[in-house]
Amino acid sequence: MSLLSVQDLHVNYGRVEALHGVSLEVGAGQIVSVIGPNGAGKTTLLSALAGVLPSRGTALYQGEALSSLSVEERVRRGLVMVPEKRELFGSMTVADNLLLGSYSRRSRSQVGTDLENIYARFPRLLERRKQLAGTLSGGEQQMLAIGRALMTAPKLLMLDEPSLGLAPIIVREIFKIVESLRASGVTVLLVEQNARAALACSDHGYVLETGDVKLSGPAQQLADDPAVTSAYLGSQES
Amino acid sequence: MKLGSRTWLALAFFAVIALLPFLLPTFYLTLLGNVGIYALVALGLVLLTGVAGSTSFGQAAFMGVGAYTSAVLCLRFGLSPWLTLFAAVVVTGVVALILGAITLRMQGHFLPLATIAWGLSLYYTFGNAPFTGGFTGLTGVPPISLFGMALNTPSRFYWLVWAVLALCAWVTQNLLQSRTGRAMRALRGGVTVAESFGVNTYVLRVQTFLLSAVLAALAGWLYAHGQGFINPTPFGLSQGIEFLFMAVVGGSGSVGGAILGAGLITLLRDQLQNLLPKLLGQSGDFVTPVFGILVILMLQVAREGLWPLLERILPRPSQTLMPGTERLPIHTKPASGEELLRLEGVSKHFGGLKAVNGVSFSLNSGEILGLIGPNGAGKSTLFNVISGVLPPTAGHITLRGQDISRFASRQIARLGMARTFQHVKLFPEMTLLGNAMMGGYTRAHAGVTRSLLHLERSEEAALQHAAAEQLTRVGLGDVFELAGNLPLGQQRILEIARALVADPTLLLLDEPAAGLRLGEKRELAALLRKLQGEGVTILIVEHDMDLVMNVVDRLVVMNYGEKLAEGTPREIQQHPAVREAYLGGAA
Amino acid sequence: MDLAQLFDPAIFPVLAADGLTNGAVYALLSLALVLVFAVTRVIFVAQGEFVSFGALTLASLQLGKVPGTLWLVLALLAISAVVEGISQLRQGQGRRAGMVLLSALGISAGLWALLTWLAPLKLALPLQVLLTLLLVVPLGPMTYRLTFMPLREASTLVLLIAAVSLHLILSGLGLAFFGAEGSRTPAFAEGQITLGQVQLSAQSLVTILVSAVLMLALYFFFDRTLAGKALRATAVNRLGARLSGISPVRAGYVSFTLAAAIGALSGLLIGPSTPLSYDSGFLIGLKGFVGAIVGGLVSYPVAALGALLVGLLESFASFSFSAWKEVIVFGLILPVLLWRSLTTRHAEEEE
């Protein structure tokens, strides 16, 4: 059964429609990636699923309709987004940022253990736990953003361009983390411009272009599809 | 000159107003005289709040400065009210200049806060200064006389007030339909947008504030000489707040809203003043809290006020271009192939983050250069550095040999660089023509005074002509359509037309294809090729590879804030490092 | 004017002590203003009304009368419940809507019964203080629900106009409930204390101590508790807070509750030394504002220091130029703003 099932999702910015009826399925325990060139609507899709942007269409999460739920209520149910801009609390410490991730959890008993697990997963954050989040490097900020999201005890983690602006060595590290999330039982919906790396770690993939799903299929199959390359680098007429 | 139907309506309105003294009892004339005085103050708030997006709670205090200056000078030195009018305006203007100069560099909410404090201090000053008669005030303020006739009967004073209001409404309306008025409206869109047209936003904000204060001073002058006595009460903070209420309830976006709001609030107060204490069985001012509730409800359900609702039943404003043979001056363009823009080792660091690091390239006249790179590569930052929104941390940028690295964006705009925005920044409630004319700000010169009196009509006609010409050039035919009714693709094209109205030597396009559908992208590509054929020099930052590969002459590729490659589209498509950067290496 | 008198060893300490006492209260208010602005972007001009309502509610209880505040609370409760109920119904939450209405009814009946029973008994001062807080503090979250929550996406300017409107509403109601006369509330401590050269009234000492304790408590709340950190997080990054499951609406409720509590307590602290009427809270609140503006509406410690300075300035000004006291205090805002405008980089704002 799908953890998240989206049918015919439309999103408007004012009069302008940015998503023209997107449908996708995310099965429990999977890593599903949404790839596509910039301006395709990937960030819009995740923001709509997180409740940050209003949308039309049906989105069922654990069988429940998302439309009437606020961002915070979705977080409480385990549907959590790590946004492209990370949106950390820059003037607060790393430890406080992580702690605030646990804000909406009813049971506090697991919080301490989870914090330890996150520090074990990201030793850099442990080193810098008393530092202000705004002073971290780009890669560390991304780790902190993922760490804060993990503190909410997510069931479905939606990552928006986690490799954005990061050096290749850190990008590899980030993708290792994404794969390890699946092992710990978290389902991942991954939006990426870095198509090869995203497809390499995914089960299933969707290619988004100008607000529509152009291709979809098992990740391995998409990785070999020449249509994906042309979606990114363009084709020259004449 | 042919008058529009709106103008006829306004004339009819003022004609009815002029006839009222023959129909109404004195009590209502006095009341309507007050409406006229308050409408003058509200008119100033329309400029300040509805048009320029700032606000003031201190307009009553300005009114007080005008009233006291005039009254004190008349009583002490026996001057004519016409002389002291001049003094009242000057004194109020100086006070407003100081307040505005101090607060208007900061975020918008500091001005209203300062005016609260200032309104309070001034109230106590009126009440305590040795020459203002304390809290009892001054009596015996002489009436205004015109051609030897004292305007001291209710009907004569009423005519004076409404004549002044009609005059001020007319010049304000003139201002709104001028180069300066459009720039004032641009202030609401944010500093970056207005500055990109070449507007000095700080100076224009101070000017707007000054105008609103002068209108209040004029109202104060009328008030003092109409009443014959003054005390601090009508110039207190709560009156200042009530003026703002008038603008909010009437509709702070238009001249009509000011008059409507002043009328409604004043007449409503008159009715409720007697009714409420009877209902509540208690004496006291209960009208003000009722207004408070009214305003909160208005803000929640009809934030633009009542005028826009009324406007729906009024005929639409006239839709013809002004005749005129004058044309705007044209910049001399560099010869094709001459170096236009040069970047040398340009860097922009935010703290430890090197968003742009040592980028160099140049752009020749007549060329289309594409600046591309994966998300987060630093393209937008570089774009902002080139256009003067952000100062570079290091390096030099020269435009036609002139170092512009430290220039503000409005100075760069004046040198002939025009830009579009990644997130469309248009004024949806204005026509295509009005939007496009904003782009020609630097090519015209009329300031506030000429705009108020509409002495700049031939220049305005030339500006209209230039705007209409560029709209036709990009294929937008219906110039009187509202910009908000266009689909995104056409809105982006409208932004290009607006930039073209500046007669730019260099056109900067910030992701013009973002969010466009396939058909819209094709139209955009066709337009860019057309402009290229006409010799326009363009620097384009873009993600959409189909578009870029098919319209540019040369590409600069950025990655991690640095220049990765440079070459023709074909060279770039074959470039292994570019393929790696875009598609990523297999993890 | 002999300014030299100010520094007379017999007068200076008295004025300084006076200034510090009022300044401590202004500092409390300035903290609440910075908090509300940081979390909700509301420049809460109506904060001062909580000060008058606090003092005047206690004054009514002192006389054994049921304070008019009760009727305001009941009216706001009814309107809030109806508005909230309608919004729940729209979301298809019929049962929740019913619950909201029923509990509002229950609370109203309980409050009414409690007040009509206890008010005439002229209870001991601490119990009356509790009753006062019970009436005034709920005004904070309810005004937030009815005024600012529906406007939470609006610009700072619109929020400011709403806040000013709210000030007029509350001060008008204050006049209706309590009349135009000023009232003094009883001191929490009687007598004089001599500290070296300085004679201090015990009430002043209580005021300064309570203010200091409250400020420490606020510091502890923001620095050590999850709820306090969540408020700070909302102020720092609203979207980030929402994505962490922190509701900005809830943060709004919490900050307005704190603002009302701080306002009411300030009224109780300042009431024994200055008679308060329905409109004097506004001026007191604005003096907190001058302090908050010194801190640029962002810095808590600078705001508190600025407010202390306002208190001292006012105290010295009222001795030497008593008629010009307000002019001097509010005139202070101009050099402060000039200084801020010259020292801070002006930020881009999009309305």
mmCIF file of N, CA and C in Angstrom, chain B residues 28-88:
data_model
loop_
_atom_site.group_PDB
_atom_site.id
_atom_site.type_symbol
_atom_site.label_atom_id
_atom_site.label_comp_id
_atom_site.label_asym_id
_atom_site.label_seq_id
_atom_site.Cartn_x
_atom_site.Cartn_y
_atom_site.Cartn_z
ATOM 1 N N TYR B 28 -25.573 71.882 8.522
ATOM 2 C CA TYR B 28 -24.970 70.913 7.604
ATOM 3 C C TYR B 28 -23.827 71.516 6.803
ATOM 4 N N LEU B 29 -23.931 72.841 6.542
ATOM 5 C CA LEU B 29 -22.829 73.481 5.826
ATOM 6 C C LEU B 29 -21.553 73.451 6.661
ATOM 7 N N THR B 30 -21.708 73.734 7.964
ATOM 8 C CA THR B 30 -20.551 73.681 8.854
ATOM 9 C C THR B 30 -19.964 72.276 8.854
ATOM 10 N N LEU B 31 -20.859 71.293 8.948
ATOM 11 C CA LEU B 31 -20.416 69.898 8.973
ATOM 12 C C LEU B 31 -19.677 69.553 7.682
ATOM 13 N N LEU B 32 -20.261 69.949 6.542
ATOM 14 C CA LEU B 32 -19.627 69.636 5.259
ATOM 15 C C LEU B 32 -18.331 70.428 5.063
ATOM 16 N N GLY B 33 -18.277 71.623 5.672
ATOM 17 C CA GLY B 33 -17.016 72.356 5.647
ATOM 18 C C GLY B 33 -15.926 71.553 6.335
ATOM 19 N N ASN B 34 -16.278 70.960 7.486
ATOM 20 C CA ASN B 34 -15.315 70.107 8.183
ATOM 21 C C ASN B 34 -14.928 68.909 7.326
ATOM 22 N N VAL B 35 -15.932 68.329 6.640
ATOM 23 C CA VAL B 35 -15.617 67.190 5.764
ATOM 24 C C VAL B 35 -14.550 67.605 4.762
ATOM 25 N N GLY B 36 -14.713 68.801 4.183
ATOM 26 C CA GLY B 36 -13.747 69.269 3.193
ATOM 27 C C GLY B 36 -12.354 69.418 3.789
ATOM 28 N N ILE B 37 -12.287 69.977 4.998
ATOM 29 C CA ILE B 37 -10.982 70.151 5.650
ATOM 30 C C ILE B 37 -10.341 68.796 5.931
ATOM 31 N N TYR B 38 -11.142 67.868 6.454
ATOM 32 C CA TYR B 38 -10.596 66.551 6.783
ATOM 33 C C TYR B 38 -10.185 65.809 5.514
ATOM 34 N N ALA B 39 -10.965 66.028 4.435
ATOM 35 C CA ALA B 39 -10.632 65.336 3.193
ATOM 36 C C ALA B 39 -9.263 65.783 2.674
ATOM 37 N N LEU B 40 -8.927 67.055 2.928
ATOM 38 C CA LEU B 40 -7.593 67.526 2.528
ATOM 39 C C LEU B 40 -6.510 66.713 3.221
ATOM 40 N N VAL B 41 -6.694 66.495 4.530
ATOM 41 C CA VAL B 41 -5.697 65.728 5.280
ATOM 42 C C VAL B 41 -5.668 64.286 4.764
ATOM 43 N N ALA B 42 -6.866 63.726 4.541
ATOM 44 C CA ALA B 42 -6.942 62.343 4.070
ATOM 45 C C ALA B 42 -6.299 62.206 2.689
ATOM 46 N N LEU B 43 -6.380 63.266 1.899
ATOM 47 C CA LEU B 43 -5.755 63.277 0.580
ATOM 48 C C LEU B 43 -4.242 63.049 0.719
ATOM 49 N N GLY B 44 -3.659 63.722 1.698
ATOM 50 C CA GLY B 44 -2.230 63.532 1.951
ATOM 51 C C GLY B 44 -1.932 62.093 2.337
ATOM 52 N N LEU B 45 -2.854 61.487 3.121
ATOM 53 C CA LEU B 45 -2.633 60.103 3.532
ATOM 54 C C LEU B 45 -2.804 59.138 2.369
ATOM 55 N N VAL B 46 -3.625 59.517 1.386
ATOM 56 C CA VAL B 46 -3.728 58.683 0.188
ATOM 57 C C VAL B 46 -2.364 58.595 -0.476
ATOM 58 N N LEU B 47 -1.719 59.750 -0.638
ATOM 59 C CA LEU B 47 -0.389 59.740 -1.247
ATOM 60 C C LEU B 47 0.577 58.904 -0.433
ATOM 61 N N LEU B 48 0.541 59.122 0.881
ATOM 62 C CA LEU B 48 1.541 58.497 1.745
ATOM 63 C C LEU B 48 1.260 57.005 1.936
ATOM 64 N N THR B 49 0.009 56.641 2.205
ATOM 65 C CA THR B 49 -0.320 55.269 2.575
ATOM 66 C C THR B 49 -0.698 54.425 1.363
ATOM 67 N N GLY B 50 -1.735 54.886 0.660
ATOM 68 C CA GLY B 50 -2.246 54.062 -0.426
ATOM 69 C C GLY B 50 -1.302 54.003 -1.600
ATOM 70 N N VAL B 51 -0.634 55.122 -1.886
ATOM 71 C CA VAL B 51 0.221 55.155 -3.066
ATOM 72 C C VAL B 51 1.640 54.723 -2.722
ATOM 73 N N ALA B 52 2.247 55.348 -1.720
ATOM 74 C CA ALA B 52 3.658 55.087 -1.457
ATOM 75 C C ALA B 52 3.898 54.016 -0.400
ATOM 76 N N GLY B 53 2.837 53.521 0.259
ATOM 77 C CA GLY B 53 2.994 52.382 1.156
ATOM 78 C C GLY B 53 3.639 52.690 2.490
ATOM 79 N N SER B 54 3.580 53.936 2.953
ATOM 80 C CA SER B 54 4.031 54.238 4.315
ATOM 81 C C SER B 54 2.821 54.800 5.048
ATOM 82 N N THR B 55 2.969 55.249 6.270
ATOM 83 C CA THR B 55 1.812 55.880 6.894
ATOM 84 C C THR B 55 2.211 56.796 8.030
ATOM 85 N N SER B 56 1.246 57.576 8.504
ATOM 86 C CA SER B 56 1.520 58.525 9.577
ATOM 87 C C SER B 56 0.293 58.669 10.459
ATOM 88 N N PHE B 57 0.535 58.697 11.768
ATOM 89 C CA PHE B 57 -0.542 58.993 12.712
ATOM 90 C C PHE B 57 -0.450 60.442 13.161
ATOM 91 N N GLY B 58 0.476 61.182 12.558
ATOM 92 C CA GLY B 58 0.754 62.528 13.054
ATOM 93 C C GLY B 58 0.201 63.621 12.164
ATOM 94 N N GLN B 59 -0.727 63.281 11.250
ATOM 95 C CA GLN B 59 -1.218 64.313 10.339
ATOM 96 C C GLN B 59 -1.968 65.409 11.084
ATOM 97 N N ALA B 60 -2.670 65.051 12.178
ATOM 98 C CA ALA B 60 -3.368 66.067 12.951
ATOM 99 C C ALA B 60 -2.360 67.045 13.556
ATOM 100 N N ALA B 61 -1.203 66.511 13.944
ATOM 101 C CA ALA B 61 -0.175 67.380 14.506
ATOM 102 C C ALA B 61 0.342 68.351 13.450
ATOM 103 N N PHE B 62 0.515 67.864 12.222
ATOM 104 C CA PHE B 62 0.924 68.766 11.137
ATOM 105 C C PHE B 62 -0.132 69.847 10.910
ATOM 106 N N MET B 63 -1.387 69.392 10.967
ATOM 107 C CA MET B 63 -2.483 70.338 10.837
ATOM 108 C C MET B 63 -2.352 71.403 11.933
ATOM 109 N N GLY B 64 -2.019 70.946 13.135
ATOM 110 C CA GLY B 64 -1.846 71.855 14.262
ATOM 111 C C GLY B 64 -0.713 72.837 14.040
ATOM 112 N N VAL B 65 0.406 72.355 13.504
ATOM 113 C CA VAL B 65 1.536 73.251 13.254
ATOM 114 C C VAL B 65 1.098 74.356 12.298
ATOM 115 N N GLY B 66 0.381 73.928 11.223
ATOM 116 C CA GLY B 66 -0.099 74.920 10.270
ATOM 117 C C GLY B 66 -1.046 75.910 10.931
ATOM 118 N N ALA B 67 -2.003 75.391 11.701
ATOM 119 C CA ALA B 67 -3.008 76.242 12.335
ATOM 120 C C ALA B 67 -2.366 77.209 13.325
ATOM 121 N N TYR B 68 -1.494 76.687 14.200
ATOM 122 C CA TYR B 68 -0.892 77.551 15.217
ATOM 123 C C TYR B 68 0.048 78.579 14.595
ATOM 124 N N THR B 69 0.845 78.150 13.593
ATOM 125 C CA THR B 69 1.768 79.100 12.966
ATOM 126 C C THR B 69 0.980 80.282 12.421
ATOM 127 N N SER B 70 -0.079 79.955 11.670
ATOM 128 C CA SER B 70 -0.845 81.013 11.039
ATOM 129 C C SER B 70 -1.545 81.872 12.092
ATOM 130 N N ALA B 71 -2.175 81.230 13.079
ATOM 131 C CA ALA B 71 -2.938 81.978 14.082
ATOM 132 C C ALA B 71 -2.018 82.873 14.901
ATOM 133 N N VAL B 72 -0.881 82.351 15.350
ATOM 134 C CA VAL B 72 0.013 83.136 16.191
ATOM 135 C C VAL B 72 0.540 84.336 15.418
ATOM 136 N N LEU B 73 0.945 84.111 14.165
ATOM 137 C CA LEU B 73 1.484 85.227 13.374
ATOM 138 C C LEU B 73 0.417 86.288 13.124
ATOM 139 N N CYS B 74 -0.817 85.865 12.854
ATOM 140 C CA CYS B 74 -1.897 86.819 12.638
ATOM 141 C C CYS B 74 -2.166 87.633 13.887
ATOM 142 N N LEU B 75 -2.254 86.934 15.034
ATOM 143 C CA LEU B 75 -2.640 87.610 16.266
ATOM 144 C C LEU B 75 -1.524 88.496 16.790
ATOM 145 N N ARG B 76 -0.273 88.037 16.679
ATOM 146 C CA ARG B 76 0.836 88.797 17.240
ATOM 147 C C ARG B 76 1.242 89.961 16.363
ATOM 148 N N PHE B 77 1.295 89.721 15.053
ATOM 149 C CA PHE B 77 1.856 90.732 14.168
ATOM 150 C C PHE B 77 0.823 91.307 13.228
ATOM 151 N N GLY B 78 -0.419 90.884 13.363
ATOM 152 C CA GLY B 78 -1.480 91.432 12.537
ATOM 153 C C GLY B 78 -1.299 91.181 11.053
ATOM 154 N N LEU B 79 -0.606 90.074 10.718
ATOM 155 C CA LEU B 79 -0.385 89.772 9.306
ATOM 156 C C LEU B 79 -1.676 89.260 8.669
ATOM 157 N N SER B 80 -1.723 89.350 7.341
ATOM 158 C CA SER B 80 -2.877 88.820 6.611
ATOM 159 C C SER B 80 -2.781 87.296 6.578
ATOM 160 N N PRO B 81 -3.919 86.613 6.699
ATOM 161 C CA PRO B 81 -3.895 85.151 6.646
ATOM 162 C C PRO B 81 -3.242 84.619 5.371
ATOM 163 N N TRP B 82 -3.286 85.387 4.299
ATOM 164 C CA TRP B 82 -2.674 84.894 3.058
ATOM 165 C C TRP B 82 -1.162 84.830 3.188
ATOM 166 N N LEU B 83 -0.592 85.800 3.961
ATOM 167 C CA LEU B 83 0.851 85.757 4.208
ATOM 168 C C LEU B 83 1.215 84.612 5.143
ATOM 169 N N THR B 84 0.364 84.461 6.179
ATOM 170 C CA THR B 84 0.701 83.440 7.167
ATOM 171 C C THR B 84 0.463 82.043 6.599
ATOM 172 N N LEU B 85 -0.348 81.929 5.547
ATOM 173 C CA LEU B 85 -0.505 80.625 4.893
ATOM 174 C C LEU B 85 0.855 80.127 4.426
ATOM 175 N N PHE B 86 1.597 81.071 3.816
ATOM 176 C CA PHE B 86 2.925 80.734 3.332
ATOM 177 C C PHE B 86 3.803 80.252 4.489
ATOM 178 N N ALA B 87 3.763 81.011 5.605
ATOM 179 C CA ALA B 87 4.568 80.634 6.775
ATOM 180 C C ALA B 87 4.145 79.274 7.311
ATOM 181 N N ALA B 88 2.816 79.030 7.353
ATOM 182 C CA ALA B 88 2.311 77.761 7.884
ATOM 183 C C ALA B 88 2.844 76.592 7.068
#
